[in-house]
mmCIF file of C-alpha atoms and ligand atoms in Angstrom:
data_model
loop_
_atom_site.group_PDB
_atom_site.id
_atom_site.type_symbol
_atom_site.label_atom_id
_atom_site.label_comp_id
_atom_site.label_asym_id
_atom_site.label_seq_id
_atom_site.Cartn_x
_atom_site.Cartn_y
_atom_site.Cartn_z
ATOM 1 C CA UNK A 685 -121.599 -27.475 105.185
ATOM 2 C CA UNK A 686 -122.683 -24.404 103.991
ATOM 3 C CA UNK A 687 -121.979 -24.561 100.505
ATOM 4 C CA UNK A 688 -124.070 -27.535 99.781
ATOM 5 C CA UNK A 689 -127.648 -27.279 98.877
ATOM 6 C CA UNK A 690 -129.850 -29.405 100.974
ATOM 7 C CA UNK A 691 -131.027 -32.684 100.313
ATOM 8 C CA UNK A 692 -134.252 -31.786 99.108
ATOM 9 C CA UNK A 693 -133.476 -29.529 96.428
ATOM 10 C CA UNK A 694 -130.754 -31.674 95.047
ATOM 11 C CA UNK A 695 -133.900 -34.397 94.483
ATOM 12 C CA UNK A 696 -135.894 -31.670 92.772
ATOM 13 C CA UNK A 697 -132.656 -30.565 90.748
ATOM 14 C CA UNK A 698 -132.121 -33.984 89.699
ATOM 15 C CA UNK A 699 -135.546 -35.332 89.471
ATOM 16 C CA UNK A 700 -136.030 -34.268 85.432
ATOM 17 C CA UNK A 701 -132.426 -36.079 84.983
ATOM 18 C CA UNK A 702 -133.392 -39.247 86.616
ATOM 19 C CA UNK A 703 -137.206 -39.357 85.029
ATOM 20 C CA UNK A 704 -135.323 -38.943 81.234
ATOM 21 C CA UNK A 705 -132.811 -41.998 82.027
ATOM 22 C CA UNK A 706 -135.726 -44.092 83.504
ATOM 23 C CA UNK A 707 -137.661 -43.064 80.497
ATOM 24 C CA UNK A 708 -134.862 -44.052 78.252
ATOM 25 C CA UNK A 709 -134.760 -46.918 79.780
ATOM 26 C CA UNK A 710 -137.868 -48.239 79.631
ATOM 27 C CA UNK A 711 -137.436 -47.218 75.527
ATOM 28 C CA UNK A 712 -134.285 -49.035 75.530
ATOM 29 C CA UNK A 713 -136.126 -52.764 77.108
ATOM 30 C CA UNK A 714 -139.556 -52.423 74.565
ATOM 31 C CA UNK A 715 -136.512 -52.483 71.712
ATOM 32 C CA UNK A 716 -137.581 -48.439 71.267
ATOM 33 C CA UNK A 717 -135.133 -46.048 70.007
ATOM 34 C CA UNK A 718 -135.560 -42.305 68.137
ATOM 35 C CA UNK A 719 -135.273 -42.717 64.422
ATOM 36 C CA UNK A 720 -134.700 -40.459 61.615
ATOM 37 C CA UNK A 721 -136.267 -37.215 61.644
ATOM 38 C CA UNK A 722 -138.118 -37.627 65.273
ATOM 39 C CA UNK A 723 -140.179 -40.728 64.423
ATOM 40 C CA UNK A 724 -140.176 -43.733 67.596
ATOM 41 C CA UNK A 725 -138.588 -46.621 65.865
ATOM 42 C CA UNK A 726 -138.384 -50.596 66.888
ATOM 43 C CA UNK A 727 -135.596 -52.434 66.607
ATOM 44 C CA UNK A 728 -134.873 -54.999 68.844
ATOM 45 C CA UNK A 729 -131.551 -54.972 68.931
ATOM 46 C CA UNK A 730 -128.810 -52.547 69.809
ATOM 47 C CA UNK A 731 -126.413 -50.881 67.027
ATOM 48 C CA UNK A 732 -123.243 -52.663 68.407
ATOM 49 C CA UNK A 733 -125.500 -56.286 67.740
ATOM 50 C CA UNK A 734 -126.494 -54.743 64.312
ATOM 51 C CA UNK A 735 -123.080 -53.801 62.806
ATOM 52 C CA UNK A 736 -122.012 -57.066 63.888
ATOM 53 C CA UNK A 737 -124.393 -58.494 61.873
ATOM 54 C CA UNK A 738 -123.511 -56.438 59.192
ATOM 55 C CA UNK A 739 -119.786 -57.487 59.165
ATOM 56 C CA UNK A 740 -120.632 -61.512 59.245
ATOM 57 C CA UNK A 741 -122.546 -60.694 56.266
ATOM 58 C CA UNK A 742 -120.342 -58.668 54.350
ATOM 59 C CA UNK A 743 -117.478 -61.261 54.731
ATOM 60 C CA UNK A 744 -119.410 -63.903 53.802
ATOM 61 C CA UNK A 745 -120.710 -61.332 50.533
ATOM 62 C CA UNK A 746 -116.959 -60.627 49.832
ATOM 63 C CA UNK A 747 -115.824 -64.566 50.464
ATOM 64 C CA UNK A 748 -118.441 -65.062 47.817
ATOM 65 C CA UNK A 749 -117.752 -62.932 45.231
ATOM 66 C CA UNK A 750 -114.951 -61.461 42.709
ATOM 67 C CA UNK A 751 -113.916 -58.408 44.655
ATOM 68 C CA UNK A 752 -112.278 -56.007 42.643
ATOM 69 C CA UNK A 753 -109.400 -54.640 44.494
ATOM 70 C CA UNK A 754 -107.521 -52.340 42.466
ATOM 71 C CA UNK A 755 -108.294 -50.239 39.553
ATOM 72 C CA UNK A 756 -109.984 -46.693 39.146
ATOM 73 C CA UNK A 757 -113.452 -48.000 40.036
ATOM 74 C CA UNK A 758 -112.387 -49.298 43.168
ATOM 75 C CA UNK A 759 -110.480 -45.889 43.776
ATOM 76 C CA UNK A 760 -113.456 -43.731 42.945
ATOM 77 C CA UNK A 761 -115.711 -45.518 45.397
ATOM 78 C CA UNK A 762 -114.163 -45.171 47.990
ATOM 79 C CA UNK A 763 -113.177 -41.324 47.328
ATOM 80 C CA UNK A 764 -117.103 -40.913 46.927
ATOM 81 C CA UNK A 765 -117.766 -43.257 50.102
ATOM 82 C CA UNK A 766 -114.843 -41.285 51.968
ATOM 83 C CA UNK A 767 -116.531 -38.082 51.493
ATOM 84 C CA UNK A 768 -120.026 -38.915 52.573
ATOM 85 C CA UNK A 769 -118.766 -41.232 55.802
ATOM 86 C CA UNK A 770 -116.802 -37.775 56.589
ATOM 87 C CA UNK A 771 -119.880 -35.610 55.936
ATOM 88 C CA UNK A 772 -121.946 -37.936 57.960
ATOM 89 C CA UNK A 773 -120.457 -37.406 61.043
ATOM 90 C CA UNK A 774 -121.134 -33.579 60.522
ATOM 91 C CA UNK A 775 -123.205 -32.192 63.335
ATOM 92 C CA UNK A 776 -125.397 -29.652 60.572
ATOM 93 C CA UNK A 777 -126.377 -32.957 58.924
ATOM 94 C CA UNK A 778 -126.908 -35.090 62.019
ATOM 95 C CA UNK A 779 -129.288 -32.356 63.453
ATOM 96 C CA UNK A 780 -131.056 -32.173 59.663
ATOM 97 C CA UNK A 781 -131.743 -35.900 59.779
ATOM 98 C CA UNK A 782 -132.336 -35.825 63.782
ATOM 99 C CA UNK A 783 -129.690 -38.573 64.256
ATOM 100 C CA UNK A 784 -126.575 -38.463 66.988
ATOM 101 C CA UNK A 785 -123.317 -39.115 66.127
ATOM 102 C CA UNK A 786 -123.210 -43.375 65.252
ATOM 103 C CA UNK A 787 -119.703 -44.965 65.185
ATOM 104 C CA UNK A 788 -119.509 -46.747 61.673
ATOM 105 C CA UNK A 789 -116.213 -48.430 60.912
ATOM 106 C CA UNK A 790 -116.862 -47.905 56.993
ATOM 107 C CA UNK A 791 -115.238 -50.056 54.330
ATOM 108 C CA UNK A 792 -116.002 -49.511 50.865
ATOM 109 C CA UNK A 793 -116.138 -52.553 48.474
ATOM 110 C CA UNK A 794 -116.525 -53.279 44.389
ATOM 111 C CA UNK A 795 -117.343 -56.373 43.451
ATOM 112 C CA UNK A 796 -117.167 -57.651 39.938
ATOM 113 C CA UNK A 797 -120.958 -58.225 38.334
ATOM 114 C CA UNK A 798 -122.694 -57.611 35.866
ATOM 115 C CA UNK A 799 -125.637 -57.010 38.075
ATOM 116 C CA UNK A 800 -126.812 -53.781 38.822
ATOM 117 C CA UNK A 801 -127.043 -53.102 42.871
ATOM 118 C CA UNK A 802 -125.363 -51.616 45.610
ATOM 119 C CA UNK A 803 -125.686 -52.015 49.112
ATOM 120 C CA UNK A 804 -124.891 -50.716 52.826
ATOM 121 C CA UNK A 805 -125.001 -53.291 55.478
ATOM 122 C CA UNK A 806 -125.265 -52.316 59.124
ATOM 123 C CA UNK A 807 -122.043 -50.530 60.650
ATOM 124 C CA UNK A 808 -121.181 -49.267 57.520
ATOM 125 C CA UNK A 809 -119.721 -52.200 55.198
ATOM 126 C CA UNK A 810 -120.446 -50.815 51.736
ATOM 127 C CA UNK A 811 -120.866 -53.118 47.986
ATOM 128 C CA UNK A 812 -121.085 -51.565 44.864
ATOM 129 C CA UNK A 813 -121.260 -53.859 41.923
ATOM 130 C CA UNK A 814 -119.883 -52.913 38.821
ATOM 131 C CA UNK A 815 -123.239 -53.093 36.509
ATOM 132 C CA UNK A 816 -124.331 -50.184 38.690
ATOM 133 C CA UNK A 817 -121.300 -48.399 37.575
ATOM 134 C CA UNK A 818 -123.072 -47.132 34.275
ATOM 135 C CA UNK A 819 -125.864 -46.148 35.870
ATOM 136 C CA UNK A 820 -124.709 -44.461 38.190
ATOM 137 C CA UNK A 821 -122.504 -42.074 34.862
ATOM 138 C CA UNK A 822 -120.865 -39.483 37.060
ATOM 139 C CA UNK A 823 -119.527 -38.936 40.437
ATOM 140 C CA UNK A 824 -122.547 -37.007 41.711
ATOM 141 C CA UNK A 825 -124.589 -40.380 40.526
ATOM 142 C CA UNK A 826 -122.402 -42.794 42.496
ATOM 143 C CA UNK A 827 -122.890 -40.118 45.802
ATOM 144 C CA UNK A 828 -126.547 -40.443 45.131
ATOM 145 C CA UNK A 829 -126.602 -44.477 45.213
ATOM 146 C CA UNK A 830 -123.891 -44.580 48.054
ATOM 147 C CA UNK A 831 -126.061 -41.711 49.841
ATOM 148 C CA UNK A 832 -128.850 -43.797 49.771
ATOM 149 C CA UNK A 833 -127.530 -46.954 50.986
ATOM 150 C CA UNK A 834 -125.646 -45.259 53.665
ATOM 151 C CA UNK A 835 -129.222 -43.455 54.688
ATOM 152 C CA UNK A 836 -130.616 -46.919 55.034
ATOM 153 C CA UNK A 837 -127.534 -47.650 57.418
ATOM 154 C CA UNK A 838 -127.847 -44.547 59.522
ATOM 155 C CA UNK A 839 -131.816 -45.326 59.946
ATOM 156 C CA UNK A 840 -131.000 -48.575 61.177
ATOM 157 C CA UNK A 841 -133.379 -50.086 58.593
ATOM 158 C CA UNK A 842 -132.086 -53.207 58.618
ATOM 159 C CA UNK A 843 -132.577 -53.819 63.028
ATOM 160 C CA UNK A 844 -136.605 -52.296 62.262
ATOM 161 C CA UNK A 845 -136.498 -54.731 59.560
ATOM 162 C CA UNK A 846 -135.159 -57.948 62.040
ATOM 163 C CA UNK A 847 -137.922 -57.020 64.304
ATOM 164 C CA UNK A 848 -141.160 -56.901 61.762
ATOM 165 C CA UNK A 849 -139.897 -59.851 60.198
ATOM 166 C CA UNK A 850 -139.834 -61.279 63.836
ATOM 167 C CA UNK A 851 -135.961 -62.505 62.999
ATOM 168 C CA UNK A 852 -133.967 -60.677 65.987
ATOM 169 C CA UNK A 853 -133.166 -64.133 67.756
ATOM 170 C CA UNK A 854 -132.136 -65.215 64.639
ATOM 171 C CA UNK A 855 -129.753 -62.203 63.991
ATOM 172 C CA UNK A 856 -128.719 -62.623 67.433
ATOM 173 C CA UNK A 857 -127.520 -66.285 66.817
ATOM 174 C CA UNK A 858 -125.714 -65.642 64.280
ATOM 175 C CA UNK A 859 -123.722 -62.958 65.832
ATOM 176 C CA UNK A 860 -123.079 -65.245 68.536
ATOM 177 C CA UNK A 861 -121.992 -68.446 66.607
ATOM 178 C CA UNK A 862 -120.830 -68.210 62.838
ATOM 179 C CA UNK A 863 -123.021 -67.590 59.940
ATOM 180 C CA UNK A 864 -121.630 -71.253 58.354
ATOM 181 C CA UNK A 865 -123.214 -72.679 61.124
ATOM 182 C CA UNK A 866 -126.583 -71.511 60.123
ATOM 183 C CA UNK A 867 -129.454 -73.244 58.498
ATOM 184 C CA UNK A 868 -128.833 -71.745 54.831
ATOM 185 C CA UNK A 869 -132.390 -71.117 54.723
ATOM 186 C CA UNK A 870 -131.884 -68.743 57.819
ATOM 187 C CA UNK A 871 -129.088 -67.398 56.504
ATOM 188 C CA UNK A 872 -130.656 -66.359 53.733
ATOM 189 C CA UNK A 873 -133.740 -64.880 55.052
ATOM 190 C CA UNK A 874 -131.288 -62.598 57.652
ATOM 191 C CA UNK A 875 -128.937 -61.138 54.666
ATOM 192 C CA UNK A 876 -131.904 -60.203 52.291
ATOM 193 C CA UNK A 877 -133.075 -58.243 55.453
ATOM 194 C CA UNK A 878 -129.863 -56.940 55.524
ATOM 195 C CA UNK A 879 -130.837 -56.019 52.152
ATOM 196 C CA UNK A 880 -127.902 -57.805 50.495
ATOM 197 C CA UNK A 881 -130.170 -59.101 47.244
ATOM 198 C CA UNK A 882 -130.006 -61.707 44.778
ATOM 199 C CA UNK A 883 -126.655 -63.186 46.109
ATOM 200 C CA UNK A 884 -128.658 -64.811 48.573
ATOM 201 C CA UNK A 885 -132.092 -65.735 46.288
ATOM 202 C CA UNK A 886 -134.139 -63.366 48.140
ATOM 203 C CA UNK A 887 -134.912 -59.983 46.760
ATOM 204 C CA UNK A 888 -136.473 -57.916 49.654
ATOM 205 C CA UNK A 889 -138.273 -54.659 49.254
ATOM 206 C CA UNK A 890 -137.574 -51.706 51.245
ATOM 207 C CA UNK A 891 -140.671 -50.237 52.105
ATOM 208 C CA UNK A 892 -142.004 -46.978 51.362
ATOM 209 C CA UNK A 893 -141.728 -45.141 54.563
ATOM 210 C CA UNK A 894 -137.833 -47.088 54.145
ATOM 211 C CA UNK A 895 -137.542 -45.740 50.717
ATOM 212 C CA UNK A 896 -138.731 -42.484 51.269
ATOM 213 C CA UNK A 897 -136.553 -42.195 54.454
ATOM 214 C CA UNK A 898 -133.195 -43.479 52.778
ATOM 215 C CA UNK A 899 -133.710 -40.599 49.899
ATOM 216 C CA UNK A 900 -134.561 -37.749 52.325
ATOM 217 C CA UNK A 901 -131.003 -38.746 54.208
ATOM 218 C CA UNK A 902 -129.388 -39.465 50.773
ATOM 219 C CA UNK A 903 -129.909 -35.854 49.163
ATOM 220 C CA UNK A 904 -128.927 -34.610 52.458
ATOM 221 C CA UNK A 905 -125.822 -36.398 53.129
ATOM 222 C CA UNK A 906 -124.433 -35.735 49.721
ATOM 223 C CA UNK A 907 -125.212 -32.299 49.854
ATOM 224 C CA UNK A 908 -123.116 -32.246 53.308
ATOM 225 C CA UNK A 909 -120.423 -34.071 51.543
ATOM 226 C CA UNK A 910 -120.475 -31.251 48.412
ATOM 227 C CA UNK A 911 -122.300 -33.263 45.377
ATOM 228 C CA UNK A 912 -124.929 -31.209 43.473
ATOM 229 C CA UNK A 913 -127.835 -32.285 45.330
ATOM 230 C CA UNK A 914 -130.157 -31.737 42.371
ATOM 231 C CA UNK A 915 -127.723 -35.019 40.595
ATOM 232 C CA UNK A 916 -129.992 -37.326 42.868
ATOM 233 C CA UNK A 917 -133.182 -37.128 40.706
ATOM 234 C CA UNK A 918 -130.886 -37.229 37.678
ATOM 235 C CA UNK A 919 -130.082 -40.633 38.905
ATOM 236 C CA UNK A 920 -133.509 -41.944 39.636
ATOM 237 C CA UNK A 921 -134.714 -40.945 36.263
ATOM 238 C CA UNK A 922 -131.669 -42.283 34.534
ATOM 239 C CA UNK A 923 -132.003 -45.884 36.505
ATOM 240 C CA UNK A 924 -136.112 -46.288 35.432
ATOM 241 C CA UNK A 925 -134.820 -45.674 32.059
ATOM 242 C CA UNK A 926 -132.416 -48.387 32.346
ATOM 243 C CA UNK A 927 -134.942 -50.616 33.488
ATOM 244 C CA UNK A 928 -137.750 -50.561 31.320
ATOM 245 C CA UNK A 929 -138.585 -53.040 28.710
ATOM 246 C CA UNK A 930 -135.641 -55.014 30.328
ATOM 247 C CA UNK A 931 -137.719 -57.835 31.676
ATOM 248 C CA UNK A 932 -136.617 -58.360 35.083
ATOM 249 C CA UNK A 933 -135.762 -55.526 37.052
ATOM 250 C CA UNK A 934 -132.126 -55.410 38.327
ATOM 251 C CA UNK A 935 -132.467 -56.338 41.754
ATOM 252 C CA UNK A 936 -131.295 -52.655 42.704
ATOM 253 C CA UNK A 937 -135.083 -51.654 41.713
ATOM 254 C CA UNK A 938 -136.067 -54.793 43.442
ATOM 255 C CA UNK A 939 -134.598 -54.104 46.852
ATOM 256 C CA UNK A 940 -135.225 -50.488 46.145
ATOM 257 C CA UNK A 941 -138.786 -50.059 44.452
ATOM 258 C CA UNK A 942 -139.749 -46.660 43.031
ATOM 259 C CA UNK A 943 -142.581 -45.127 42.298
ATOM 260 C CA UNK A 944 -143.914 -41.339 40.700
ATOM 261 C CA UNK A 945 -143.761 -39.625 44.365
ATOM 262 C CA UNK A 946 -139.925 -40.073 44.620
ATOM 263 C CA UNK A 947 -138.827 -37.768 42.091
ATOM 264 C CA UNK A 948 -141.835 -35.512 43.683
ATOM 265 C CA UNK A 949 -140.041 -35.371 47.190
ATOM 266 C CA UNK A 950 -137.220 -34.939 45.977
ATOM 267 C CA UNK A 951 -138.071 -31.800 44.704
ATOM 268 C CA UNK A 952 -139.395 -31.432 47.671
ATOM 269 C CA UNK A 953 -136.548 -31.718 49.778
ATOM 270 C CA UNK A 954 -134.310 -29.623 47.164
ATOM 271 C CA UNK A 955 -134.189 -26.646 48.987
ATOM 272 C CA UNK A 956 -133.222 -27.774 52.352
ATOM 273 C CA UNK A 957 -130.586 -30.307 49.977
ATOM 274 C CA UNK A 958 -129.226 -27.213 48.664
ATOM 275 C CA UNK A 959 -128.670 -25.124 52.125
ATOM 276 C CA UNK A 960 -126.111 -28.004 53.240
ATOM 277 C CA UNK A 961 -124.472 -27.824 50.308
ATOM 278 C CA UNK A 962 -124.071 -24.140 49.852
ATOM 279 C CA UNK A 963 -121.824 -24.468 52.726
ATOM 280 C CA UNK A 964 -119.758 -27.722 52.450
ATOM 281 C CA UNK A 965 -116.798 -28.072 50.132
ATOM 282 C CA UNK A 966 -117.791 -28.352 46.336
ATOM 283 C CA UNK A 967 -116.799 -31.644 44.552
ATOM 284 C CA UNK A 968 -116.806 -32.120 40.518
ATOM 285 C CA UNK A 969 -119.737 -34.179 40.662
ATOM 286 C CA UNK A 970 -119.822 -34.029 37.163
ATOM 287 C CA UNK A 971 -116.891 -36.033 36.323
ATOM 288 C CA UNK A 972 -117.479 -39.257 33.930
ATOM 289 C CA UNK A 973 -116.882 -42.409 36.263
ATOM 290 C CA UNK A 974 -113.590 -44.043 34.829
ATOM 291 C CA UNK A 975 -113.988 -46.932 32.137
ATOM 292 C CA UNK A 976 -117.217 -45.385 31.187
ATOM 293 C CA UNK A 977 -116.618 -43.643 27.996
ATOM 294 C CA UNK A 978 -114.630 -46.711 26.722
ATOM 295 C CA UNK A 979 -117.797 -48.913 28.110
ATOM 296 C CA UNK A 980 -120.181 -46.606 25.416
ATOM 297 C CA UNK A 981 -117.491 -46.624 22.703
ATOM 298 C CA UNK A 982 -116.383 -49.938 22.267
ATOM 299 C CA UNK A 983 -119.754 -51.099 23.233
ATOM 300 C CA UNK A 984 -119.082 -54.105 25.829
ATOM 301 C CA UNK A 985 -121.493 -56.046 27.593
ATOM 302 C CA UNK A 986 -123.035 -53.275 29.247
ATOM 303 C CA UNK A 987 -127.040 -53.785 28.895
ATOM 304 C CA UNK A 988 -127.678 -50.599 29.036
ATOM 305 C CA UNK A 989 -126.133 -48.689 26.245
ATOM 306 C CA UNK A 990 -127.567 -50.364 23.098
ATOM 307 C CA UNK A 991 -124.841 -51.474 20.493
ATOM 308 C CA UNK A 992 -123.144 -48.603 18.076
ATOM 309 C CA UNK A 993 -121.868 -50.925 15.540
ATOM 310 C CA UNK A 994 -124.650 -53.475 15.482
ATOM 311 C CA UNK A 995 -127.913 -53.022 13.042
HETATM 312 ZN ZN1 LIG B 278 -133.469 -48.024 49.287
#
């Protein structure tokens, strides 16, 4: 008996353990989790609930629309998307954004639109649309839209947003049964907080602390996974170009409204960007996305480039 402590001090050695689960605990039943970089978050659901969620949606999205298969811009996305799921498991990043290690199954999508958007749905189910596709210009563009979306993912902005808009039962249900089932009106109202857009009629805006959040992760994950960090503000700029004096915003600019400050943190955030991706493998961010110079000279229906022949 002599090598065992007594009694007592195993309670006092243990005590600490057992106050943190019961703690946790307690967290875990109010719908209480950690967030992105330290901030108390409520969801109201677990992860497991949420990426199911995500992948009811995102086969109903993809039973919905043209998907594009094949093809270099299918190929390209998911090279991008490859590299920043990879880099997001990365413990340097993890600690930077003050997340754990989440299990995504990811699955990278293109679907054939004219409309410019993109999207991450819980559990990592990924749709790019191909009007984003000139936006976007270069590799390093396409990391900074995917980066974003993905930092929405990781935040678990979608759950937070299930439990302000009070629709967690809702979510729930349709985990349980099948989204078909579903009052379209409900079924609507759950993807476009799943930020999934105009497919459904809804156009949902992330909010600013959302925004801001999905950005900070962005330019850090795709720093991790070796894109140019300073590409992100590029991209920003480049999409507020494409939108003005278009009428309606593309529902990209919608979902994801922008304002002076984001360019601003950015900067901001630069450095820190740029310490990740000293250290990770360099990509050629750089590199035209394919079909794009033949887009510009042969002037298709892209909105965005105005004609060449025309006038
Ligand atoms: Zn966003």
């Amino acid at each position: 008996m002599s090598g065992y402590p007594p009694r007592r001090n195993m309670a006092i050695r243990f005590a600490p353990i057992l106050i943190a689960i019961l703690m946790g605990l307690m967290i875990a039943a109010r719908g209480c989790q950690e967030g992105p970089f330290g901030r108390l978050q409520i969801v109201g659901m677990d992860a497991q609930q949420e990426a199911a969620l995500g992948l009811r949606s995102f086969q109903q999205v993809l039973a919905e629309s043209r998907v594009v298969e094949r093809g270099p811009i299918p190929e390209v996305v998911a090279k991008v998307g490859r590299r920043l799921a990879v880099a997001s498991q990365s413990p340097e990043f993890l600690s930077a954004i003050g997340l754990t290690i989440q299990k995504f199954e990811w699955d990278f999508r293109v679907v054939a639109s004219n409309e410019v958007n993109a999207f991450c749905l819980p559990g990592g189910k990924v749709v790019v649309y191909t009007g984003i596709i000139p936006v976007a210009e270069t590799e390093g563009g396409l990391a900074t839209v995917l980066g974003h979306e993905i930092g929405h993912a990781l935040a678990h902005h979608s759950a937070e947003r299930m439990a302000q808009q009070q629709l967690v039962q809702l979510g729930q249900s349709a985990v349980v049964g099948s989204m078909q089932d579903m009052d379209p009106r409900q079924m609507q109202q759950v993807m476009a907080v799943l930020g999934v857009g105009s497919q459904v009629g809804i156009l949902l805006p992330f909010s600013r602390k959302h925004e801001s959040e999905a950005d900070h992760i962005g330019i850090l994950l795709m720093a991790a996974a070796g894109y140019d960090p300073r590409e992100a503000s590029q991209f920003w700029e480049r999409m507020s170009s494409a939108t003005q004096g278009k009428g309606a915003p593309p529902s990209f600019m919608s979902t994801h409204p922008t304002n002076e400050r984001r360019i601003t943190d950015l900067q901001k955030w630069l450095p820190e960007a740029e310490a990740i991706y000293e250290k990770s493998q360099k990509q050629n961010g750089n590199r035209l996305l394919p079909g794009l110079r033949a887009d510009i000279e042969q002037n298709t229906e892209s909105p965005f480039f105005p004609s060449r022949t025309g006038r």
